[in-house]
Amino acid sequence: MTRTKTINLALQGGGAHGAYGWGVLDALLSDGRIAIEGISATSAGAMNAVVLAQGWLNGGAAGARAALDAFWRDVSVAGSSFSAARAWPWSDWFRSSTPPLQLWMDVVMRMFSPYQWNPLNINPLRDLLLRHVDFEALQSRSPFKLFLCATNVESGKIRLFGNHELSPDAVLASACLPLLFQAVQIDGEYFWDGGYMGNPAIYPLIYDCTSRDVVIVHINPIVRRGCPTGAAEILDRVNELSFNSTLMREMRAIAFVGSLLDQGKVHNGELKRMFIHSVRSDTAMTDLGVASKFNTDWQFLSSLCEAGRAQGRDWLAQNFKALGRQSSVDIRAEFL
């Protein structure tokens, strides 16, 4: 009988590209050998995290798989309805992958804020979350330790919302892109997308969880071959670099601690050696522009999910034995 191994998950954000993360999670949940202790998540990753926790609370791993499937189907329906109602001006253009339209929209968003073109602060994600997640139940009975990352607008500091602070506002704060949504106010403070300061944050999984295995589910490509020369391609790459920067810095810190332990400069009981694992497909994600992060077409979401599911299964086949023993990714080669 194969022993179950307990991991922590680090879920990146990326709008509709979060469907790729859904696919990876589906592969992990269907495997039967994986238990989860903690989840640190940002933006779309935060949505996956709370829906996964709700589904697990209702029916274990099978319940979590069903909950994620139902949530993303509803994302597609809500996206289509929202666009049809024109509640969000220009949403159809955002769906387009045509570079000139991406560039035009970037110019528009720099000229007009969501406080101007969306003064009622309409956000269909709130109703979507309330339909799928019982936040009061998760506050008291979440099956996992949850850490949702947001960025404090005024201080620039990261804010982590833990289990007892779970709410629709906490998730929306984690997913608040400032050019699209008004800042989310919680307890007198204003928050933007967590990706600016932690996409996602790894440190709560180090300090607050027992398991030393952290499985990072990447959404934003780290490597993109060639130098972009077109305006839209440059903007895409700037977006990817900015939303990977905090993760790269934390990986440097983890590698530094590992070096200290390897050199015997500290004892293993003083600092914690972490085992880092990376589930990603830069090849699949580099074909997608930033504009496609707003594409909620079901065929598109399904294709991303299937790509993530295939990558998750491949990762398990190649790296399950490493869990609890060693990192399955060369941190220095990949992140330093």
mmCIF file of C-alpha atoms in Angstrom:
data_model
loop_
_atom_site.group_PDB
_atom_site.id
_atom_site.type_symbol
_atom_site.label_atom_id
_atom_site.label_comp_id
_atom_site.label_asym_id
_atom_site.label_seq_id
_atom_site.Cartn_x
_atom_site.Cartn_y
_atom_site.Cartn_z
ATOM 1 C CA MET A 1 0.000 0.000 0.000
ATOM 2 C CA THR A 2 1.413 3.388 -1.047
ATOM 3 C CA ARG A 3 1.904 5.815 1.802
ATOM 4 C CA THR A 4 0.032 9.108 1.643
ATOM 5 C CA LYS A 5 2.332 12.126 1.642
ATOM 6 C CA THR A 6 1.401 15.521 3.035
ATOM 7 C CA ILE A 7 2.272 18.648 1.104
ATOM 8 C CA ASN A 8 1.684 22.373 1.131
ATOM 9 C CA LEU A 9 0.422 24.114 -1.977
ATOM 10 C CA ALA A 10 1.479 27.505 -3.343
ATOM 11 C CA LEU A 11 -1.029 28.637 -5.960
ATOM 12 C CA GLN A 12 -0.204 31.493 -8.306
ATOM 13 C CA GLY A 13 -2.795 33.850 -9.727
ATOM 14 C CA GLY A 14 -3.453 34.767 -13.330
ATOM 15 C CA GLY A 15 -7.118 35.430 -14.059
ATOM 16 C CA ALA A 16 -8.716 32.888 -16.367
ATOM 17 C CA HIS A 17 -5.330 31.158 -16.594
ATOM 18 C CA GLY A 18 -6.167 29.915 -13.105
ATOM 19 C CA ALA A 19 -8.039 27.150 -14.938
ATOM 20 C CA TYR A 20 -4.612 25.647 -15.596
ATOM 21 C CA GLY A 21 -4.100 25.528 -11.822
ATOM 22 C CA TRP A 22 -7.512 23.882 -11.513
ATOM 23 C CA GLY A 23 -6.285 21.113 -13.816
ATOM 24 C CA VAL A 24 -3.124 20.585 -11.763
ATOM 25 C CA LEU A 25 -5.183 20.411 -8.579
ATOM 26 C CA ASP A 26 -7.550 17.916 -10.177
ATOM 27 C CA ALA A 27 -4.602 15.649 -10.964
ATOM 28 C CA LEU A 28 -3.295 15.868 -7.399
ATOM 29 C CA LEU A 29 -6.726 15.270 -5.889
ATOM 30 C CA SER A 30 -7.490 12.278 -8.106
ATOM 31 C CA ASP A 31 -4.163 10.572 -7.380
ATOM 32 C CA GLY A 32 -5.146 9.364 -3.916
ATOM 33 C CA ARG A 33 -1.654 9.612 -2.434
ATOM 34 C CA ILE A 34 -1.628 13.329 -1.598
ATOM 35 C CA ALA A 35 -2.763 15.007 1.620
ATOM 36 C CA ILE A 36 -2.755 18.796 2.019
ATOM 37 C CA GLU A 37 -1.760 20.732 5.122
ATOM 38 C CA GLY A 38 -1.558 24.361 4.037
ATOM 39 C CA ILE A 39 -2.315 26.471 0.969
ATOM 40 C CA SER A 40 -0.850 29.882 0.219
ATOM 41 C CA ALA A 41 -2.604 31.477 -2.730
ATOM 42 C CA THR A 42 -3.070 34.662 -4.686
ATOM 43 C CA SER A 43 -5.799 35.990 -6.998
ATOM 44 C CA ALA A 44 -7.230 33.149 -9.111
ATOM 45 C CA GLY A 45 -5.149 30.830 -6.939
ATOM 46 C CA ALA A 46 -7.019 32.165 -3.904
ATOM 47 C CA MET A 47 -10.312 31.334 -5.591
ATOM 48 C CA ASN A 48 -9.104 27.829 -6.333
ATOM 49 C CA ALA A 49 -7.972 27.522 -2.716
ATOM 50 C CA VAL A 50 -11.255 28.458 -1.050
ATOM 51 C CA VAL A 51 -13.338 26.411 -3.492
ATOM 52 C CA LEU A 52 -11.045 23.413 -3.000
ATOM 53 C CA ALA A 53 -11.337 23.779 0.798
ATOM 54 C CA GLN A 54 -15.125 24.073 0.604
ATOM 55 C CA GLY A 55 -15.388 21.003 -1.600
ATOM 56 C CA TRP A 56 -13.084 19.008 0.674
ATOM 57 C CA LEU A 57 -15.130 20.062 3.674
ATOM 58 C CA ASN A 58 -18.252 18.761 1.949
ATOM 59 C CA GLY A 59 -16.893 15.536 0.526
ATOM 60 C CA GLY A 60 -13.151 14.987 0.733
ATOM 61 C CA ALA A 61 -10.981 14.855 -2.372
ATOM 62 C CA ALA A 62 -13.893 13.849 -4.606
ATOM 63 C CA GLY A 63 -15.939 16.737 -3.246
ATOM 64 C CA ALA A 64 -13.064 19.129 -3.925
ATOM 65 C CA ARG A 65 -12.778 17.966 -7.534
ATOM 66 C CA ALA A 66 -16.506 18.394 -8.071
ATOM 67 C CA ALA A 67 -16.483 21.831 -6.435
ATOM 68 C CA LEU A 68 -13.673 23.115 -8.648
ATOM 69 C CA ASP A 69 -15.393 21.812 -11.766
ATOM 70 C CA ALA A 70 -18.672 23.486 -10.799
ATOM 71 C CA PHE A 71 -16.934 26.751 -9.936
ATOM 72 C CA TRP A 72 -15.111 27.073 -13.252
ATOM 73 C CA ARG A 73 -18.232 26.182 -15.196
ATOM 74 C CA ASP A 74 -19.985 28.993 -13.359
ATOM 75 C CA VAL A 75 -17.063 31.327 -14.137
ATOM 76 C CA SER A 76 -17.698 30.699 -17.818
ATOM 77 C CA VAL A 77 -21.452 31.276 -17.514
ATOM 78 C CA ALA A 78 -21.007 34.409 -15.418
ATOM 79 C CA GLY A 79 -18.392 35.774 -17.805
ATOM 80 C CA SER A 80 -20.677 35.314 -20.796
ATOM 81 C CA SER A 81 -23.649 36.871 -19.015
ATOM 82 C CA PHE A 82 -21.604 39.810 -17.786
ATOM 83 C CA SER A 83 -20.257 40.511 -21.249
ATOM 84 C CA ALA A 84 -23.710 40.202 -22.840
ATOM 85 C CA ALA A 85 -25.174 42.669 -20.352
ATOM 86 C CA ARG A 86 -22.370 45.154 -21.103
ATOM 87 C CA ALA A 87 -22.053 45.745 -17.359
ATOM 88 C CA TRP A 88 -18.329 45.857 -17.934
ATOM 89 C CA PRO A 89 -17.613 48.102 -20.923
ATOM 90 C CA TRP A 90 -15.030 46.766 -23.347
ATOM 91 C CA SER A 91 -15.097 43.236 -21.877
ATOM 92 C CA ASP A 92 -15.456 41.793 -25.374
ATOM 93 C CA TRP A 93 -12.297 43.567 -26.460
ATOM 94 C CA PHE A 94 -10.420 42.159 -23.486
ATOM 95 C CA ARG A 95 -11.333 38.689 -24.698
ATOM 96 C CA SER A 96 -9.574 39.333 -27.975
ATOM 97 C CA SER A 97 -6.011 38.164 -28.371
ATOM 98 C CA THR A 98 -5.312 40.691 -31.137
ATOM 99 C CA PRO A 99 -2.256 42.686 -30.034
ATOM 100 C CA PRO A 100 -3.518 46.131 -31.256
ATOM 101 C CA LEU A 101 -6.628 45.769 -29.098
ATOM 102 C CA GLN A 102 -4.523 44.802 -26.088
ATOM 103 C CA LEU A 103 -2.427 47.909 -26.614
ATOM 104 C CA TRP A 104 -5.487 50.118 -27.109
ATOM 105 C CA MET A 105 -7.048 48.841 -23.897
ATOM 106 C CA ASP A 106 -3.821 49.437 -22.015
ATOM 107 C CA VAL A 107 -3.933 53.068 -23.146
ATOM 108 C CA VAL A 108 -7.593 53.400 -22.133
ATOM 109 C CA MET A 109 -6.964 51.966 -18.664
ATOM 110 C CA ARG A 110 -4.095 54.367 -18.122
ATOM 111 C CA MET A 111 -6.381 57.293 -18.989
ATOM 112 C CA PHE A 112 -9.498 56.216 -17.073
ATOM 113 C CA SER A 113 -9.643 54.425 -13.727
ATOM 114 C CA PRO A 114 -12.286 51.908 -12.604
ATOM 115 C CA TYR A 115 -13.595 54.658 -10.328
ATOM 116 C CA GLN A 116 -14.568 56.478 -13.541
ATOM 117 C CA TRP A 117 -15.768 53.784 -15.914
ATOM 118 C CA ASN A 118 -17.116 51.415 -13.227
ATOM 119 C CA PRO A 119 -18.368 53.843 -10.540
ATOM 120 C CA LEU A 120 -20.808 51.276 -9.109
ATOM 121 C CA ASN A 121 -17.859 48.924 -8.568
ATOM 122 C CA ILE A 122 -19.648 46.007 -10.218
ATOM 123 C CA ASN A 123 -17.742 42.777 -9.685
ATOM 124 C CA PRO A 124 -19.462 39.522 -10.692
ATOM 125 C CA LEU A 125 -16.866 37.519 -8.774
ATOM 126 C CA ARG A 126 -18.514 38.398 -5.451
ATOM 127 C CA ASP A 127 -21.796 36.647 -6.295
ATOM 128 C CA LEU A 128 -19.845 33.787 -7.808
ATOM 129 C CA LEU A 129 -17.885 33.235 -4.601
ATOM 130 C CA LEU A 130 -20.975 33.455 -2.416
ATOM 131 C CA ARG A 131 -22.684 30.768 -4.506
ATOM 132 C CA HIS A 132 -19.812 28.335 -4.114
ATOM 133 C CA VAL A 133 -18.218 29.023 -0.733
ATOM 134 C CA ASP A 134 -19.636 29.090 2.798
ATOM 135 C CA PHE A 135 -17.073 31.426 4.309
ATOM 136 C CA GLU A 136 -18.424 31.152 7.850
ATOM 137 C CA ALA A 137 -18.011 27.375 7.694
ATOM 138 C CA LEU A 138 -14.451 27.686 6.399
ATOM 139 C CA GLN A 139 -13.537 30.164 9.118
ATOM 140 C CA SER A 140 -14.213 27.566 11.790
ATOM 141 C CA ARG A 141 -13.818 24.230 9.998
ATOM 142 C CA SER A 142 -11.454 24.624 7.068
ATOM 143 C CA PRO A 143 -9.678 21.325 6.359
ATOM 144 C CA PHE A 144 -6.498 23.225 5.502
ATOM 145 C CA LYS A 145 -4.475 26.160 6.748
ATOM 146 C CA LEU A 146 -5.262 28.896 4.232
ATOM 147 C CA PHE A 147 -3.196 32.005 3.545
ATOM 148 C CA LEU A 148 -4.643 34.417 0.972
ATOM 149 C CA CYS A 149 -2.220 37.091 -0.224
ATOM 150 C CA ALA A 150 -3.156 40.736 -0.855
ATOM 151 C CA THR A 151 -1.166 43.967 -1.172
ATOM 152 C CA ASN A 152 -1.798 46.901 1.156
ATOM 153 C CA VAL A 153 -2.173 49.900 -1.164
ATOM 154 C CA GLU A 154 -0.883 52.487 1.308
ATOM 155 C CA SER A 155 1.933 50.642 3.081
ATOM 156 C CA GLY A 156 3.029 48.417 0.216
ATOM 157 C CA LYS A 157 3.187 45.484 2.632
ATOM 158 C CA ILE A 158 1.833 42.020 2.020
ATOM 159 C CA ARG A 159 -1.299 41.064 3.932
ATOM 160 C CA LEU A 160 -2.131 37.437 4.589
ATOM 161 C CA PHE A 161 -5.725 36.538 5.369
ATOM 162 C CA GLY A 162 -5.820 33.365 7.466
ATOM 163 C CA ASN A 163 -8.640 30.941 8.182
ATOM 164 C CA HIS A 164 -10.419 33.097 10.755
ATOM 165 C CA GLU A 165 -10.379 36.072 8.325
ATOM 166 C CA LEU A 166 -11.788 34.302 5.281
ATOM 167 C CA SER A 167 -14.461 36.291 3.484
ATOM 168 C CA PRO A 168 -15.504 37.254 -0.049
ATOM 169 C CA ASP A 169 -13.685 40.568 0.456
ATOM 170 C CA ALA A 170 -10.454 38.767 1.365
ATOM 171 C CA VAL A 171 -10.573 36.781 -1.884
ATOM 172 C CA LEU A 172 -11.536 39.839 -3.941
ATOM 173 C CA ALA A 173 -8.703 41.816 -2.340
ATOM 174 C CA SER A 174 -6.275 39.088 -3.384
ATOM 175 C CA ALA A 175 -7.604 39.332 -6.953
ATOM 176 C CA CYS A 176 -8.012 43.113 -7.226
ATOM 177 C CA LEU A 177 -6.202 44.331 -10.336
ATOM 178 C CA PRO A 178 -6.153 48.107 -9.769
ATOM 179 C CA LEU A 179 -6.785 49.067 -13.388
ATOM 180 C CA LEU A 180 -9.899 46.896 -13.473
ATOM 181 C CA PHE A 181 -11.407 47.082 -9.978
ATOM 182 C CA GLN A 182 -11.644 49.627 -7.212
ATOM 183 C CA ALA A 183 -9.438 48.803 -4.236
ATOM 184 C CA VAL A 184 -11.070 46.467 -1.731
ATOM 185 C CA GLN A 185 -11.511 48.041 1.695
ATOM 186 C CA ILE A 186 -11.194 45.793 4.747
ATOM 187 C CA ASP A 187 -11.060 47.182 8.293
ATOM 188 C CA GLY A 188 -10.255 50.663 7.004
ATOM 189 C CA GLU A 189 -7.351 49.506 4.800
ATOM 190 C CA TYR A 190 -7.239 49.278 1.024
ATOM 191 C CA PHE A 191 -5.955 46.281 -0.891
ATOM 192 C CA TRP A 192 -4.893 45.388 -4.407
ATOM 193 C CA ASP A 193 -3.914 42.114 -6.019
ATOM 194 C CA GLY A 194 -1.587 39.995 -3.899
ATOM 195 C CA GLY A 195 0.614 39.253 -6.884
ATOM 196 C CA TYR A 196 2.502 42.501 -6.412
ATOM 197 C CA MET A 197 3.935 41.380 -3.061
ATOM 198 C CA GLY A 198 3.461 37.612 -2.999
ATOM 199 C CA ASN A 199 2.498 35.422 -5.929
ATOM 200 C CA PRO A 200 2.117 33.492 -3.762
ATOM 201 C CA ALA A 201 3.893 33.973 -0.436
ATOM 202 C CA ILE A 202 5.941 30.932 0.600
ATOM 203 C CA TYR A 203 6.965 32.017 4.099
ATOM 204 C CA PRO A 204 3.666 31.182 5.885
ATOM 205 C CA LEU A 205 4.045 27.603 4.665
ATOM 206 C CA ILE A 206 7.527 27.536 6.226
ATOM 207 C CA TYR A 207 6.650 29.087 9.571
ATOM 208 C CA ASP A 208 3.097 27.874 10.139
ATOM 209 C CA CYS A 209 3.040 24.372 8.646
ATOM 210 C CA THR A 210 4.730 21.133 9.627
ATOM 211 C CA SER A 211 5.198 19.631 6.178
ATOM 212 C CA ARG A 212 8.437 20.673 4.534
ATOM 213 C CA ASP A 213 7.187 20.024 0.992
ATOM 214 C CA VAL A 214 5.918 23.034 -0.954
ATOM 215 C CA VAL A 215 4.407 22.333 -4.368
ATOM 216 C CA ILE A 216 4.249 25.544 -6.405
ATOM 217 C CA VAL A 217 1.586 25.575 -9.105
ATOM 218 C CA HIS A 218 2.829 28.162 -11.599
ATOM 219 C CA ILE A 219 0.571 30.198 -13.839
ATOM 220 C CA ASN A 220 2.935 32.915 -15.056
ATOM 221 C CA PRO A 221 5.794 31.704 -17.275
ATOM 222 C CA ILE A 222 9.239 32.184 -15.833
ATOM 223 C CA VAL A 223 11.187 31.562 -19.027
ATOM 224 C CA ARG A 224 10.207 33.113 -22.348
ATOM 225 C CA ARG A 225 12.748 32.667 -25.112
ATOM 226 C CA GLY A 226 13.653 35.613 -27.302
ATOM 227 C CA CYS A 227 13.455 39.338 -26.692
ATOM 228 C CA PRO A 228 9.998 40.860 -27.253
ATOM 229 C CA THR A 229 9.980 43.792 -29.664
ATOM 230 C CA GLY A 230 6.291 44.567 -30.209
ATOM 231 C CA ALA A 231 4.497 46.818 -27.728
ATOM 232 C CA ALA A 232 1.952 44.165 -26.715
ATOM 233 C CA GLU A 233 4.631 41.492 -26.325
ATOM 234 C CA ILE A 234 6.734 43.816 -24.183
ATOM 235 C CA LEU A 235 3.753 44.534 -21.932
ATOM 236 C CA ASP A 236 3.082 40.799 -21.626
ATOM 237 C CA ARG A 237 6.641 40.092 -20.538
ATOM 238 C CA VAL A 238 6.681 42.999 -18.065
ATOM 239 C CA ASN A 239 3.512 41.553 -16.525
ATOM 240 C CA GLU A 240 5.083 38.099 -16.208
ATOM 241 C CA LEU A 241 8.293 39.421 -14.666
ATOM 242 C CA SER A 242 6.511 41.602 -12.129
ATOM 243 C CA PHE A 243 4.205 38.814 -10.994
ATOM 244 C CA ASN A 244 7.085 36.357 -10.605
ATOM 245 C CA SER A 245 9.509 38.703 -8.843
ATOM 246 C CA THR A 246 8.443 38.083 -5.245
ATOM 247 C CA LEU A 247 8.490 34.320 -5.724
ATOM 248 C CA MET A 248 11.999 34.504 -7.169
ATOM 249 C CA ARG A 249 13.205 36.456 -4.124
ATOM 250 C CA GLU A 250 11.755 33.914 -1.708
ATOM 251 C CA MET A 251 13.410 31.104 -3.637
ATOM 252 C CA ARG A 252 16.755 32.875 -3.199
ATOM 253 C CA ALA A 253 16.188 32.996 0.559
ATOM 254 C CA ILE A 254 15.261 29.293 0.661
ATOM 255 C CA ALA A 255 18.365 28.428 -1.367
ATOM 256 C CA PHE A 256 20.506 30.498 1.014
ATOM 257 C CA VAL A 257 19.177 28.633 4.050
ATOM 258 C CA GLY A 258 19.812 25.343 2.251
ATOM 259 C CA SER A 259 23.407 26.370 1.615
ATOM 260 C CA LEU A 260 23.923 27.242 5.273
ATOM 261 C CA LEU A 261 22.602 23.826 6.282
ATOM 262 C CA ASP A 262 24.751 22.045 3.683
ATOM 263 C CA GLN A 263 27.866 23.853 4.917
ATOM 264 C CA GLY A 264 27.115 23.036 8.541
ATOM 265 C CA LYS A 265 26.995 26.706 9.498
ATOM 266 C CA VAL A 266 23.680 26.180 11.265
ATOM 267 C CA HIS A 267 22.102 23.135 12.783
ATOM 268 C CA ASN A 268 19.045 21.585 11.161
ATOM 269 C CA GLY A 269 16.963 22.347 14.235
ATOM 270 C CA GLU A 270 17.706 26.066 14.024
ATOM 271 C CA LEU A 271 16.572 26.563 10.441
ATOM 272 C CA LYS A 272 14.111 24.517 8.461
ATOM 273 C CA ARG A 273 15.151 22.817 5.239
ATOM 274 C CA MET A 274 12.347 23.051 2.718
ATOM 275 C CA PHE A 275 11.704 20.746 -0.193
ATOM 276 C CA ILE A 276 10.534 22.778 -3.179
ATOM 277 C CA HIS A 277 8.587 21.339 -6.079
ATOM 278 C CA SER A 278 7.464 23.129 -9.202
ATOM 279 C CA VAL A 279 4.537 22.193 -11.450
ATOM 280 C CA ARG A 280 4.648 24.353 -14.521
ATOM 281 C CA SER A 281 4.633 24.399 -18.288
ATOM 282 C CA ASP A 282 6.245 27.522 -19.663
ATOM 283 C CA THR A 283 5.742 26.117 -23.149
ATOM 284 C CA ALA A 284 1.968 25.956 -22.768
ATOM 285 C CA MET A 285 1.597 29.307 -21.022
ATOM 286 C CA THR A 286 3.908 31.392 -23.223
ATOM 287 C CA ASP A 287 1.498 30.971 -26.125
ATOM 288 C CA LEU A 288 -1.117 32.916 -24.151
ATOM 289 C CA GLY A 289 -1.114 36.700 -24.012
ATOM 290 C CA VAL A 290 -2.185 38.769 -21.016
ATOM 291 C CA ALA A 291 -5.528 39.562 -22.687
ATOM 292 C CA SER A 292 -6.483 35.884 -22.592
ATOM 293 C CA LYS A 293 -6.523 36.086 -18.784
ATOM 294 C CA PHE A 294 -9.975 37.622 -19.280
ATOM 295 C CA ASN A 295 -11.232 34.922 -21.613
ATOM 296 C CA THR A 296 -13.939 32.917 -19.842
ATOM 297 C CA ASP A 297 -15.046 30.901 -22.855
ATOM 298 C CA TRP A 298 -15.668 27.342 -21.655
ATOM 299 C CA GLN A 299 -13.665 25.737 -24.450
ATOM 300 C CA PHE A 300 -10.667 27.897 -23.531
ATOM 301 C CA LEU A 301 -11.001 27.166 -19.804
ATOM 302 C CA SER A 302 -11.402 23.446 -20.489
ATOM 303 C CA SER A 303 -8.285 23.353 -22.640
ATOM 304 C CA LEU A 304 -6.281 25.062 -19.902
ATOM 305 C CA CYS A 305 -7.635 22.633 -17.324
ATOM 306 C CA GLU A 306 -6.685 19.649 -19.447
ATOM 307 C CA ALA A 307 -3.177 21.034 -19.972
ATOM 308 C CA GLY A 308 -2.805 21.489 -16.213
ATOM 309 C CA ARG A 309 -4.208 18.037 -15.504
ATOM 310 C CA ALA A 310 -1.735 16.429 -17.903
ATOM 311 C CA GLN A 311 1.155 18.380 -16.392
ATOM 312 C CA GLY A 312 0.065 17.428 -12.886
ATOM 313 C CA ARG A 313 -0.067 13.738 -13.748
ATOM 314 C CA ASP A 314 3.352 13.889 -15.392
ATOM 315 C CA TRP A 315 4.769 15.671 -12.366
ATOM 316 C CA LEU A 316 3.393 13.041 -9.989
ATOM 317 C CA ALA A 317 4.764 10.190 -12.098
ATOM 318 C CA GLN A 318 8.233 11.704 -12.097
ATOM 319 C CA ASN A 319 8.466 13.296 -8.656
ATOM 320 C CA PHE A 320 6.180 11.622 -6.110
ATOM 321 C CA LYS A 321 9.140 9.718 -4.639
ATOM 322 C CA ALA A 322 10.925 12.999 -3.927
ATOM 323 C CA LEU A 323 8.191 14.203 -1.572
ATOM 324 C CA GLY A 324 9.402 14.168 2.011
ATOM 325 C CA ARG A 325 12.987 13.487 0.906
ATOM 326 C CA GLN A 326 14.317 16.263 -1.308
ATOM 327 C CA SER A 327 13.417 19.077 -3.672
ATOM 328 C CA SER A 328 12.391 17.936 -7.127
ATOM 329 C CA VAL A 329 13.473 21.230 -8.689
ATOM 330 C CA ASP A 330 16.977 22.678 -8.821
ATOM 331 C CA ILE A 331 16.303 25.958 -7.046
ATOM 332 C CA ARG A 332 19.551 27.559 -8.117
ATOM 333 C CA ALA A 333 19.165 26.602 -11.750
ATOM 334 C CA GLU A 334 15.502 27.575 -11.990
ATOM 335 C CA PHE A 335 15.212 30.646 -9.782
ATOM 336 C CA LEU A 336 18.639 32.163 -9.073
#
